[in-house]
Amino acid sequence: MNIASPGQKPRLRFAPSPTGSLHVGGARTALFNYLYARAMGGVFVLRIEDTDRERSTDQATSEVLQSLAWLGIDWDEGPAYPLDEGSAHLPSGGKERGDYGPYYQSKRLSIYNEQMDRLVSMGKAYLCFCTDEELGTKRKLAESMGRPYVYDGKCRALTPKEREIRCSQKVPYTIRFHSSSGAPSNARELVFNDMVKHKVRFNTELIGDFVIRKSNGFPTYNFAVVVDDALMNITHILRGDDHISNTPRQLLLYEALGYAPPLFAHVAMILGPRREKLSKRDGATSIIEFKRAGYYPDPFINHLALLGWSPEDGVEIISRNDLKKAFQSLKFASAPAIFDYHKLDYLNGHYIRGLSDEKIIADFKTFLNSKTSTASYLNVPKIDDLLLLLRGHCRKISDIATELAKLLDPADKLVGDEKALVNENSSRSLYSLGERIFSENIDDPFISAAEFERFKEGAARELGLKGKAFFIPLRLKLMQSSKGIELNKYFEFIPRETILTRLHK
């Protein structure tokens, strides 16, 4: 077959179906196409495949656009950018961009009908009046005999007069592509080179005459995608390998319509930590969920890019700009990639620690203010300094609420060994010592570093508590946890009265 020339300026596309949220797998497909287009000086096209009229919704379309905008994946051609995202990476609003529109399949019906009429006039497609019930019966019969179902070509044999009569009677019909694979004598092997899977073979005998237009007048996925990719001059199809079974039908349509097919690269799927299909049991799966959970787009893009691809130098922390430069080779891992939530947390935490003080304080405050249960934390004395102190304990923005709660509203949750460490005698002794030392300077709402040192020295001298024997029970009393910020820092932010109350409890 006449494959598109590798010397052409690359034109790649992402074509989501707006039947739900944009998930990790779709986002990675969009990213890989985007990065290769940017690295090779090509064009990245966004097309909305909304021909499934029962499941496609405007809300899902909007969410897909918002998700791509949040990720900073900007498209050169396609729908108008969302107006309300406020992403630093994208221009706001505007009109549909590009010379090959419309970029919504639901607005391209006349284009599909024109191409379908060509195939019918050439005898490469025909009207099929078979009912769903009739086809279902034949399918069940094939299954009962242990054979794959292949359409038997019944309506292909209709005469023009018979078709005319059925049309005049307004009998519903689909349009089928005449693949010439219904009979073994016409069977042939279809071979194509995939940039990931290498040489792929299909027996067209198992394809049959497939539907290219549904009875509601809308094209099927395989037909619409071929027409769109051909007329939009797409040179590379980079997608998940769950689409590889669609490729032989698409190649037959390219050939029938007289278009050169693009280069294909089918990338292995993304699995969850349990090496099964990524699901909500593993954690967030949609881009909107990750955004709401407090992840930043740059580290998320970093993690997504390394799911099945790696830069030549093997680095794991790589900036958006460096990714655009490095993604020049379509060499992908053949095995499925594992989505590692812990690694994503690490990358996001690393990114948080690299932000300016002003930026992270603003982002923490925005998150806290967005929830009734955490907005009151903004009134805590020295809140800006406290937020900076806790930054190092946060893997994502939403963690700040948990970290503040540990300090300001610790739950009474000690059990077992931890509870035993805070025994009654040590509790009384620490409280008595603390009350004596910390009550001397009652006018200062916070305990000074000097006062804490006197408290620590007194515990060692009078109570015989030092090292872990001092710090662990004290932490458990004050924070209900043996881990957390340094105690001397803790005393800087928690009021004197609160500390005495917790020591006494």
Short mmCIF file of C-alpha atoms in Angstrom, two decimals:
data_model
loop_
_atom_site.label_atom_id
_atom_site.label_comp_id
_atom_site.label_asym_id
_atom_site.label_seq_id
_atom_site.Cartn_x
_atom_site.Cartn_y
_atom_site.Cartn_z
CA MET A 1 0.00 0.00 0.00
CA ASN A 2 1.04 3.57 -0.60
CA ILE A 3 1.92 4.79 2.89
CA ALA A 4 2.21 8.54 3.57
CA SER A 5 5.75 9.79 2.97
CA PRO A 6 7.88 10.05 6.15
CA GLY A 7 9.36 13.25 4.69
CA GLN A 8 6.08 15.14 4.99
CA LYS A 9 5.58 17.75 7.70
CA PRO A 10 3.89 15.66 10.41
CA ARG A 11 0.21 16.26 11.03
CA LEU A 12 -1.12 14.40 14.05
CA ARG A 13 -4.48 14.42 15.73
CA PHE A 14 -6.34 13.54 18.89
CA ALA A 15 -9.97 12.63 18.26
CA PRO A 16 -11.88 11.94 21.49
CA SER A 17 -15.50 10.81 21.65
CA PRO A 18 -17.32 13.06 24.15
CA THR A 19 -19.27 10.30 25.89
CA GLY A 20 -17.70 10.90 29.30
CA SER A 21 -14.68 12.35 31.07
CA LEU A 22 -11.20 12.40 29.57
CA HIS A 23 -9.30 9.60 31.30
CA VAL A 24 -5.62 8.77 31.70
CA GLY A 25 -5.40 6.62 28.56
CA GLY A 26 -6.95 9.26 26.31
CA ALA A 27 -4.85 12.00 27.89
CA ARG A 28 -1.66 10.04 27.19
CA THR A 29 -2.72 9.55 23.55
CA ALA A 30 -3.32 13.29 23.24
CA LEU A 31 0.04 14.03 24.89
CA PHE A 32 2.06 11.68 22.69
CA ASN A 33 0.54 13.14 19.52
CA TYR A 34 1.04 16.68 20.81
CA LEU A 35 4.67 16.14 21.86
CA TYR A 36 5.67 14.48 18.59
CA ALA A 37 4.04 17.27 16.58
CA ARG A 38 5.91 19.87 18.66
CA ALA A 39 9.25 18.02 18.52
CA MET A 40 9.07 17.59 14.74
CA GLY A 41 7.77 21.05 13.89
CA GLY A 42 4.44 19.57 12.85
CA VAL A 43 0.76 20.33 13.41
CA PHE A 44 -1.45 19.00 16.21
CA VAL A 45 -5.16 18.73 15.37
CA LEU A 46 -8.05 18.26 17.80
CA ARG A 47 -11.20 16.72 16.36
CA ILE A 48 -14.35 15.86 18.32
CA GLU A 49 -15.86 12.54 17.23
CA ASP A 50 -19.44 13.07 18.36
CA THR A 51 -21.35 10.86 15.92
CA ASP A 52 -22.64 8.64 18.74
CA ARG A 53 -25.69 10.81 19.22
CA GLU A 54 -27.13 8.73 22.06
CA ARG A 55 -24.05 9.00 24.28
CA SER A 56 -22.28 12.21 23.18
CA THR A 57 -23.10 15.26 25.30
CA ASP A 58 -22.17 18.94 25.31
CA GLN A 59 -21.13 18.61 28.94
CA ALA A 60 -18.67 15.83 28.12
CA THR A 61 -17.30 17.85 25.19
CA SER A 62 -16.76 20.83 27.47
CA GLU A 63 -15.04 18.64 30.06
CA VAL A 64 -12.69 17.15 27.45
CA LEU A 65 -11.70 20.65 26.28
CA GLN A 66 -11.26 21.84 29.87
CA SER A 67 -9.12 18.81 30.70
CA LEU A 68 -6.81 19.35 27.72
CA ALA A 69 -6.60 23.04 28.57
CA TRP A 70 -5.64 22.26 32.18
CA LEU A 71 -2.93 19.88 30.94
CA GLY A 72 -1.62 22.66 28.70
CA ILE A 73 -2.06 20.59 25.52
CA ASP A 74 -2.77 23.31 22.99
CA TRP A 75 -4.00 22.45 19.51
CA ASP A 76 -3.12 24.21 16.25
CA GLU A 77 -6.37 23.27 14.54
CA GLY A 78 -9.70 22.38 16.07
CA PRO A 79 -12.51 23.71 18.26
CA ALA A 80 -12.35 27.06 20.00
CA TYR A 81 -10.42 27.04 23.25
CA PRO A 82 -12.56 27.00 26.42
CA LEU A 83 -13.31 30.48 27.68
CA ASP A 84 -13.22 29.85 31.40
CA GLU A 85 -10.18 27.66 31.99
CA GLY A 86 -7.65 30.38 32.72
CA SER A 87 -4.75 28.11 31.77
CA ALA A 88 -1.40 29.82 31.42
CA HIS A 89 -0.62 27.58 28.45
CA LEU A 90 -3.61 28.41 26.24
CA PRO A 91 -5.16 31.49 24.67
CA SER A 92 -8.72 31.97 25.87
CA GLY A 93 -11.80 31.49 23.74
CA GLY A 94 -11.89 32.54 20.12
CA LYS A 95 -13.15 30.68 17.07
CA GLU A 96 -12.51 27.29 15.55
CA ARG A 97 -9.00 27.26 14.07
CA GLY A 98 -7.73 25.58 10.90
CA ASP A 99 -8.52 25.15 7.22
CA TYR A 100 -9.95 21.63 7.40
CA GLY A 101 -13.03 22.15 9.55
CA PRO A 102 -15.58 21.67 10.81
CA TYR A 103 -13.73 19.86 13.60
CA TYR A 104 -16.88 18.28 15.04
CA GLN A 105 -17.94 15.13 13.19
CA SER A 106 -21.62 15.92 13.77
CA LYS A 107 -21.12 18.95 11.51
CA ARG A 108 -19.46 16.96 8.72
CA LEU A 109 -22.39 14.77 7.63
CA SER A 110 -22.53 16.23 4.13
CA ILE A 111 -18.84 15.38 3.68
CA TYR A 112 -19.41 11.78 4.76
CA ASN A 113 -22.47 11.42 2.55
CA GLU A 114 -20.52 12.67 -0.45
CA GLN A 115 -17.77 10.11 0.14
CA MET A 116 -20.34 7.36 0.76
CA ASP A 117 -22.14 8.18 -2.48
CA ARG A 118 -18.80 7.78 -4.28
CA LEU A 119 -18.37 4.28 -2.93
CA VAL A 120 -21.97 3.31 -3.79
CA SER A 121 -21.64 4.65 -7.34
CA MET A 122 -18.42 2.68 -7.81
CA GLY A 123 -20.06 -0.51 -6.54
CA LYS A 124 -17.83 -0.55 -3.47
CA ALA A 125 -20.72 -0.05 -1.04
CA TYR A 126 -24.40 -0.96 -1.06
CA LEU A 127 -27.64 -0.50 0.83
CA CYS A 128 -28.46 -3.20 3.39
CA PHE A 129 -32.09 -3.71 4.50
CA CYS A 130 -31.42 -6.56 6.96
CA THR A 131 -33.12 -6.02 10.31
CA ASP A 132 -31.40 -6.20 13.69
CA GLU A 133 -33.48 -9.29 14.51
CA GLU A 134 -32.42 -11.05 11.32
CA LEU A 135 -28.75 -10.28 11.88
CA GLY A 136 -29.00 -11.29 15.54
CA THR A 137 -30.37 -14.69 14.60
CA LYS A 138 -27.53 -15.28 12.14
CA ARG A 139 -24.98 -14.19 14.72
CA LYS A 140 -26.33 -16.61 17.32
CA LEU A 141 -26.28 -19.43 14.76
CA ALA A 142 -22.62 -18.75 13.95
CA GLU A 143 -21.75 -18.65 17.65
CA SER A 144 -23.56 -21.95 18.28
CA MET A 145 -21.39 -23.52 15.57
CA GLY A 146 -18.22 -22.09 17.10
CA ARG A 147 -17.56 -19.77 14.15
CA PRO A 148 -16.95 -16.00 14.11
CA TYR A 149 -19.90 -14.15 12.62
CA VAL A 150 -19.30 -12.63 9.18
CA TYR A 151 -22.10 -10.95 7.24
CA ASP A 152 -23.22 -13.24 4.42
CA GLY A 153 -23.67 -10.51 1.80
CA LYS A 154 -27.42 -11.08 1.39
CA CYS A 155 -28.25 -7.49 0.37
CA ARG A 156 -25.20 -7.29 -1.87
CA ALA A 157 -27.06 -9.57 -4.25
CA LEU A 158 -30.16 -7.35 -4.52
CA THR A 159 -30.91 -5.96 -7.97
CA PRO A 160 -31.19 -2.19 -8.49
CA LYS A 161 -34.96 -2.65 -8.91
CA GLU A 162 -35.26 -4.50 -5.58
CA ARG A 163 -33.35 -1.75 -3.82
CA GLU A 164 -35.52 0.90 -5.44
CA ILE A 165 -38.71 -0.82 -4.26
CA ARG A 166 -37.47 -1.09 -0.67
CA CYS A 167 -36.44 2.57 -0.67
CA SER A 168 -39.84 3.64 -2.01
CA GLN A 169 -41.43 1.67 0.84
CA LYS A 170 -39.19 3.58 3.27
CA VAL A 171 -37.64 0.39 4.59
CA PRO A 172 -34.82 1.40 6.99
CA TYR A 173 -31.35 0.59 5.74
CA THR A 174 -27.68 0.84 6.52
CA ILE A 175 -24.85 1.13 4.02
CA ARG A 176 -22.23 -1.61 3.98
CA PHE A 177 -18.77 -1.51 2.51
CA HIS A 178 -18.19 -4.24 -0.07
CA SER A 179 -14.99 -5.71 1.34
CA SER A 180 -15.02 -8.73 -1.02
CA SER A 181 -14.22 -10.87 2.01
CA GLY A 182 -17.49 -12.71 2.44
CA ALA A 183 -16.42 -15.69 0.32
CA PRO A 184 -13.17 -17.62 0.79
CA SER A 185 -12.30 -17.24 -2.89
CA ASN A 186 -12.01 -13.50 -2.40
CA ALA A 187 -10.11 -13.70 0.87
CA ARG A 188 -6.68 -12.12 1.09
CA GLU A 189 -4.14 -11.31 3.71
CA LEU A 190 -3.76 -7.67 4.62
CA VAL A 191 -0.31 -6.69 5.92
CA PHE A 192 0.79 -3.33 7.27
CA ASN A 193 3.84 -2.03 9.12
CA ASP A 194 3.11 -0.58 12.54
CA MET A 195 5.74 1.69 14.09
CA VAL A 196 5.37 -0.14 17.42
CA LYS A 197 4.05 -3.62 16.57
CA HIS A 198 6.10 -3.85 13.35
CA LYS A 199 4.57 -6.18 10.70
CA VAL A 200 0.90 -6.89 11.43
CA ARG A 201 -1.20 -9.39 9.45
CA PHE A 202 -4.98 -9.75 9.17
CA ASN A 203 -7.10 -12.21 7.22
CA THR A 204 -9.80 -10.15 5.52
CA GLU A 205 -12.03 -13.23 5.29
CA LEU A 206 -12.97 -12.54 8.91
CA ILE A 207 -13.97 -8.93 8.27
CA GLY A 208 -16.97 -9.27 5.99
CA ASP A 209 -19.01 -6.42 4.50
CA PHE A 210 -19.11 -4.02 7.42
CA VAL A 211 -21.53 -1.15 8.04
CA ILE A 212 -20.25 2.34 7.20
CA ARG A 213 -23.50 4.24 7.72
CA LYS A 214 -26.01 3.49 10.45
CA SER A 215 -29.77 3.51 9.92
CA ASN A 216 -29.98 6.93 11.63
CA GLY A 217 -27.91 8.45 8.82
CA PHE A 218 -24.72 8.86 10.84
CA PRO A 219 -21.47 7.27 9.72
CA THR A 220 -19.80 4.54 11.73
CA TYR A 221 -16.52 5.23 13.51
CA ASN A 222 -14.31 3.44 10.99
CA PHE A 223 -15.73 5.28 7.99
CA ALA A 224 -15.81 8.77 9.53
CA VAL A 225 -12.29 8.51 10.92
CA VAL A 226 -10.83 7.48 7.54
CA VAL A 227 -12.57 10.30 5.69
CA ASP A 228 -11.54 12.87 8.29
CA ASP A 229 -7.93 11.73 8.55
CA ALA A 230 -7.60 11.65 4.76
CA LEU A 231 -9.19 15.05 4.11
CA MET A 232 -7.31 16.65 7.03
CA ASN A 233 -4.01 15.30 5.65
CA ILE A 234 -3.16 13.43 8.85
CA THR A 235 0.22 11.74 8.36
CA HIS A 236 0.57 9.77 11.62
CA ILE A 237 -2.02 7.86 13.65
CA LEU A 238 -0.66 7.39 17.16
CA ARG A 239 -3.17 5.63 19.43
CA GLY A 240 -3.72 2.83 21.94
CA ASP A 241 -3.36 -0.75 20.75
CA ASP A 242 -7.01 -1.43 21.56
CA HIS A 243 -7.61 0.20 18.15
CA ILE A 244 -5.40 -2.18 16.20
CA SER A 245 -8.36 -4.37 15.24
CA ASN A 246 -9.93 -1.33 13.52
CA THR A 247 -6.90 -0.81 11.30
CA PRO A 248 -7.63 -3.44 8.58
CA ARG A 249 -11.13 -2.04 7.96
CA GLN A 250 -9.68 1.45 7.80
CA LEU A 251 -6.95 0.41 5.37
CA LEU A 252 -9.56 -1.19 3.09
CA LEU A 253 -11.50 2.08 3.12
CA TYR A 254 -8.38 4.13 2.34
CA GLU A 255 -7.74 1.89 -0.63
CA ALA A 256 -11.33 2.04 -1.87
CA LEU A 257 -11.50 5.83 -1.59
CA GLY A 258 -8.12 6.27 -3.27
CA TYR A 259 -6.37 7.93 -0.31
CA ALA A 260 -2.84 7.19 0.91
CA PRO A 261 -3.04 5.81 4.45
CA PRO A 262 -1.02 7.43 7.24
CA LEU A 263 1.71 5.83 9.32
CA PHE A 264 0.33 3.85 12.25
CA ALA A 265 1.75 3.48 15.78
CA HIS A 266 -0.28 1.47 18.29
CA VAL A 267 0.95 1.97 21.85
CA ALA A 268 0.45 -0.61 24.62
CA MET A 269 -2.31 0.10 27.13
CA ILE A 270 -1.99 1.63 30.60
CA LEU A 271 -2.73 -0.70 33.51
CA GLY A 272 -3.37 0.00 37.18
CA PRO A 273 -1.06 -1.01 40.05
CA ARG A 274 -2.72 -4.45 40.16
CA ARG A 275 -1.79 -4.94 36.49
CA GLU A 276 -5.42 -4.83 35.50
CA LYS A 277 -7.34 -2.20 33.58
CA LEU A 278 -7.01 1.11 35.43
CA SER A 279 -10.18 1.67 37.45
CA LYS A 280 -11.60 3.82 40.24
CA ARG A 281 -10.57 1.13 42.71
CA ASP A 282 -6.97 2.18 42.05
CA GLY A 283 -7.64 5.90 42.55
CA ALA A 284 -8.52 8.84 40.35
CA THR A 285 -8.76 7.99 36.63
CA SER A 286 -10.18 11.11 34.96
CA ILE A 287 -8.15 14.27 34.41
CA ILE A 288 -10.75 16.38 36.21
CA GLU A 289 -10.41 14.15 39.28
CA PHE A 290 -6.63 14.58 39.32
CA LYS A 291 -7.06 18.33 39.03
CA ARG A 292 -9.53 18.44 41.92
CA ALA A 293 -7.25 16.24 44.03
CA GLY A 294 -4.58 18.94 43.95
CA TYR A 295 -2.14 17.81 41.27
CA TYR A 296 -0.34 20.29 39.02
CA PRO A 297 -0.39 19.82 35.24
CA ASP A 298 3.39 19.86 34.71
CA PRO A 299 4.30 16.91 36.98
CA PHE A 300 1.21 15.08 35.73
CA ILE A 301 2.42 15.55 32.14
CA ASN A 302 5.88 14.40 33.26
CA HIS A 303 4.45 11.15 34.66
CA LEU A 304 2.12 10.58 31.71
CA ALA A 305 4.93 10.98 29.17
CA LEU A 306 6.96 8.23 30.83
CA LEU A 307 4.17 5.66 30.55
CA GLY A 308 5.51 3.68 27.63
CA TRP A 309 8.17 6.15 26.48
CA SER A 310 11.47 7.33 27.93
CA PRO A 311 14.04 9.96 26.90
CA GLU A 312 17.41 8.77 25.65
CA ASP A 313 19.23 10.09 28.73
CA GLY A 314 16.87 8.18 31.02
CA VAL A 315 16.00 11.15 33.27
CA GLU A 316 12.71 10.88 35.12
CA ILE A 317 12.09 14.50 36.07
CA ILE A 318 11.71 16.39 32.82
CA SER A 319 10.13 19.75 32.09
CA ARG A 320 7.38 20.41 29.59
CA ASN A 321 9.75 22.30 27.29
CA ASP A 322 12.34 19.54 27.41
CA LEU A 323 9.67 16.98 26.57
CA LYS A 324 8.76 18.96 23.47
CA LYS A 325 12.37 18.79 22.33
CA ALA A 326 13.06 15.17 23.30
CA PHE A 327 10.01 13.47 21.80
CA GLN A 328 11.51 12.93 18.35
CA SER A 329 11.35 9.15 18.18
CA LEU A 330 8.25 6.96 18.19
CA LYS A 331 9.98 4.17 20.09
CA PHE A 332 7.58 2.87 22.68
CA ALA A 333 7.69 -0.03 25.12
CA SER A 334 5.89 -3.12 23.85
CA ALA A 335 4.60 -4.07 27.32
CA PRO A 336 1.71 -2.23 29.01
CA ALA A 337 2.69 0.71 31.20
CA ILE A 338 1.76 0.74 34.91
CA PHE A 339 0.20 3.91 36.27
CA ASP A 340 2.11 4.51 39.51
CA TYR A 341 0.19 6.80 41.88
CA HIS A 342 3.13 6.89 44.32
CA LYS A 343 5.48 8.09 41.60
CA LEU A 344 2.98 10.75 40.57
CA ASP A 345 2.80 11.89 44.19
CA TYR A 346 6.60 12.08 44.32
CA LEU A 347 6.79 14.14 41.12
CA ASN A 348 4.02 16.46 42.27
CA GLY A 349 5.67 16.91 45.69
CA HIS A 350 8.97 17.72 43.99
CA TYR A 351 7.18 20.31 41.86
CA ILE A 352 5.48 21.85 44.93
CA ARG A 353 8.84 22.27 46.67
CA GLY A 354 10.18 24.09 43.62
CA LEU A 355 7.43 26.70 43.46
CA SER A 356 8.00 30.22 44.70
CA ASP A 357 6.79 31.01 48.22
CA GLU A 358 4.22 33.44 46.86
CA LYS A 359 2.80 30.90 44.40
CA ILE A 360 2.44 28.01 46.83
CA ILE A 361 0.94 30.20 49.56
CA ALA A 362 -1.63 31.51 47.07
CA ASP A 363 -2.48 28.01 45.82
CA PHE A 364 -2.79 26.58 49.34
CA LYS A 365 -5.07 29.46 50.36
CA THR A 366 -7.23 29.08 47.26
CA PHE A 367 -7.75 25.41 48.04
CA LEU A 368 -8.48 26.01 51.74
CA ASN A 369 -10.91 28.79 50.94
CA SER A 370 -12.79 26.57 48.47
CA LYS A 371 -14.10 24.31 51.24
CA THR A 372 -16.25 25.30 54.20
CA SER A 373 -14.49 22.76 56.42
CA THR A 374 -11.05 24.31 55.85
CA ALA A 375 -11.70 28.02 55.23
CA SER A 376 -11.31 28.78 58.96
CA TYR A 377 -7.64 27.76 58.81
CA LEU A 378 -6.97 31.00 56.93
CA ASN A 379 -7.56 32.89 60.18
CA VAL A 380 -4.81 31.04 62.06
CA PRO A 381 -1.99 33.38 63.26
CA LYS A 382 1.15 33.31 61.10
CA ILE A 383 -0.69 31.20 58.52
CA ASP A 384 1.67 32.11 55.65
CA ASP A 385 4.72 30.90 57.58
CA LEU A 386 2.86 27.78 58.64
CA LEU A 387 1.91 26.95 55.05
CA LEU A 388 5.54 27.28 53.98
CA LEU A 389 6.63 25.03 56.84
CA LEU A 390 4.13 22.33 55.81
CA ARG A 391 4.91 22.53 52.09
CA GLY A 392 7.56 19.82 52.40
CA HIS A 393 4.96 17.40 53.81
CA CYS A 394 2.55 17.85 50.88
CA ARG A 395 2.53 15.67 47.78
CA LYS A 396 -0.48 17.49 46.38
CA ILE A 397 -2.28 20.74 47.15
CA SER A 398 -5.14 19.01 48.96
CA ASP A 399 -2.67 17.50 51.49
CA ILE A 400 -2.40 20.90 53.16
CA ALA A 401 -5.82 20.41 54.76
CA THR A 402 -4.70 17.11 56.31
CA GLU A 403 -1.41 18.55 57.53
CA LEU A 404 -3.11 21.56 59.12
CA ALA A 405 -5.66 19.32 60.78
CA LYS A 406 -2.87 17.25 62.34
CA LEU A 407 -1.48 20.38 63.96
CA LEU A 408 -4.57 22.40 64.72
CA ASP A 409 -7.28 19.77 65.27
CA PRO A 410 -5.55 16.48 66.12
CA ALA A 411 -8.01 13.64 66.57
CA ASP A 412 -7.85 11.59 69.75
CA LYS A 413 -6.80 8.37 68.04
CA LEU A 414 -4.02 6.82 70.14
CA VAL A 415 -4.34 3.06 70.58
CA GLY A 416 -2.16 0.13 71.59
CA ASP A 417 1.56 0.76 71.91
CA GLU A 418 1.27 4.49 71.21
CA LYS A 419 -1.27 4.91 73.97
CA ALA A 420 0.97 2.94 76.33
CA LEU A 421 3.86 5.31 75.62
CA VAL A 422 1.76 8.20 76.91
CA ASN A 423 1.22 6.70 80.34
CA GLU A 424 -0.51 8.52 83.13
CA ASN A 425 2.63 9.23 85.13
CA SER A 426 4.60 10.74 82.24
CA SER A 427 1.56 12.76 81.17
CA ARG A 428 1.13 14.27 84.64
CA SER A 429 4.82 14.96 84.95
CA LEU A 430 5.09 16.65 81.54
CA TYR A 431 2.02 18.74 82.24
CA SER A 432 3.29 19.83 85.67
CA LEU A 433 6.68 20.74 84.24
CA GLY A 434 5.12 22.54 81.27
CA GLU A 435 2.66 24.45 83.40
CA ARG A 436 5.47 25.70 85.64
CA ILE A 437 7.77 26.81 82.82
CA PHE A 438 5.25 27.93 80.21
CA SER A 439 3.16 29.97 82.63
CA GLU A 440 6.00 32.35 83.48
CA ASN A 441 5.60 34.45 80.33
CA ILE A 442 1.84 34.24 79.92
CA ASP A 443 1.61 37.59 78.09
CA ASP A 444 3.32 36.11 75.01
CA PRO A 445 0.76 33.95 73.14
CA PHE A 446 3.51 31.68 71.81
CA ILE A 447 6.23 29.68 73.56
CA SER A 448 9.73 30.90 72.74
CA ALA A 449 12.67 28.71 71.69
CA ALA A 450 14.36 29.50 75.02
CA GLU A 451 11.30 28.32 76.97
CA PHE A 452 11.20 25.07 74.98
CA GLU A 453 14.89 24.46 75.73
CA ARG A 454 14.23 24.95 79.47
CA PHE A 455 11.31 22.52 79.20
CA LYS A 456 13.49 19.92 77.44
CA GLU A 457 16.34 20.34 79.97
CA GLY A 458 13.89 20.12 82.88
CA ALA A 459 12.40 16.89 81.51
CA ALA A 460 15.86 15.34 81.36
CA ARG A 461 16.98 16.59 84.78
CA GLU A 462 13.81 16.20 86.82
CA LEU A 463 11.93 13.40 85.02
CA GLY A 464 14.76 11.43 83.47
CA LEU A 465 13.12 11.84 80.04
CA LYS A 466 15.45 12.58 77.14
CA GLY A 467 15.88 11.60 73.52
CA LYS A 468 13.07 9.37 72.24
CA ALA A 469 11.76 8.88 75.76
CA PHE A 470 11.00 12.62 75.80
CA PHE A 471 10.16 13.47 72.20
CA ILE A 472 7.87 10.56 71.28
CA PRO A 473 5.45 10.84 74.26
CA LEU A 474 5.43 14.62 73.84
CA ARG A 475 4.64 14.34 70.12
CA LEU A 476 1.88 11.87 70.82
CA LYS A 477 0.38 14.13 73.47
CA LEU A 478 0.49 17.24 71.31
CA MET A 479 -0.06 15.91 67.77
CA GLN A 480 -1.46 12.41 68.28
CA SER A 481 1.33 11.23 65.96
CA SER A 482 4.96 10.22 66.36
CA LYS A 483 5.81 11.88 63.02
CA GLY A 484 5.50 15.42 61.75
CA ILE A 485 7.24 18.76 61.87
CA GLU A 486 10.07 19.39 64.33
CA LEU A 487 8.81 20.12 67.83
CA ASN A 488 10.67 23.41 68.10
CA LYS A 489 8.85 24.55 64.95
CA TYR A 490 5.56 23.26 66.33
CA PHE A 491 5.92 25.53 69.38
CA GLU A 492 6.35 28.54 67.08
CA PHE A 493 2.87 28.14 65.61
CA ILE A 494 0.64 26.55 68.24
CA PRO A 495 -0.56 29.00 70.95
CA ARG A 496 0.69 28.58 74.50
CA GLU A 497 -2.81 28.00 75.84
CA THR A 498 -3.47 25.20 73.32
CA ILE A 499 -0.21 23.43 74.20
CA LEU A 500 -1.00 23.51 77.91
CA THR A 501 -4.51 22.16 77.22
CA ARG A 502 -3.11 19.27 75.18
CA LEU A 503 -0.48 18.46 77.79
CA HIS A 504 -3.17 18.35 80.44
CA LYS A 505 -5.58 16.19 78.40
#
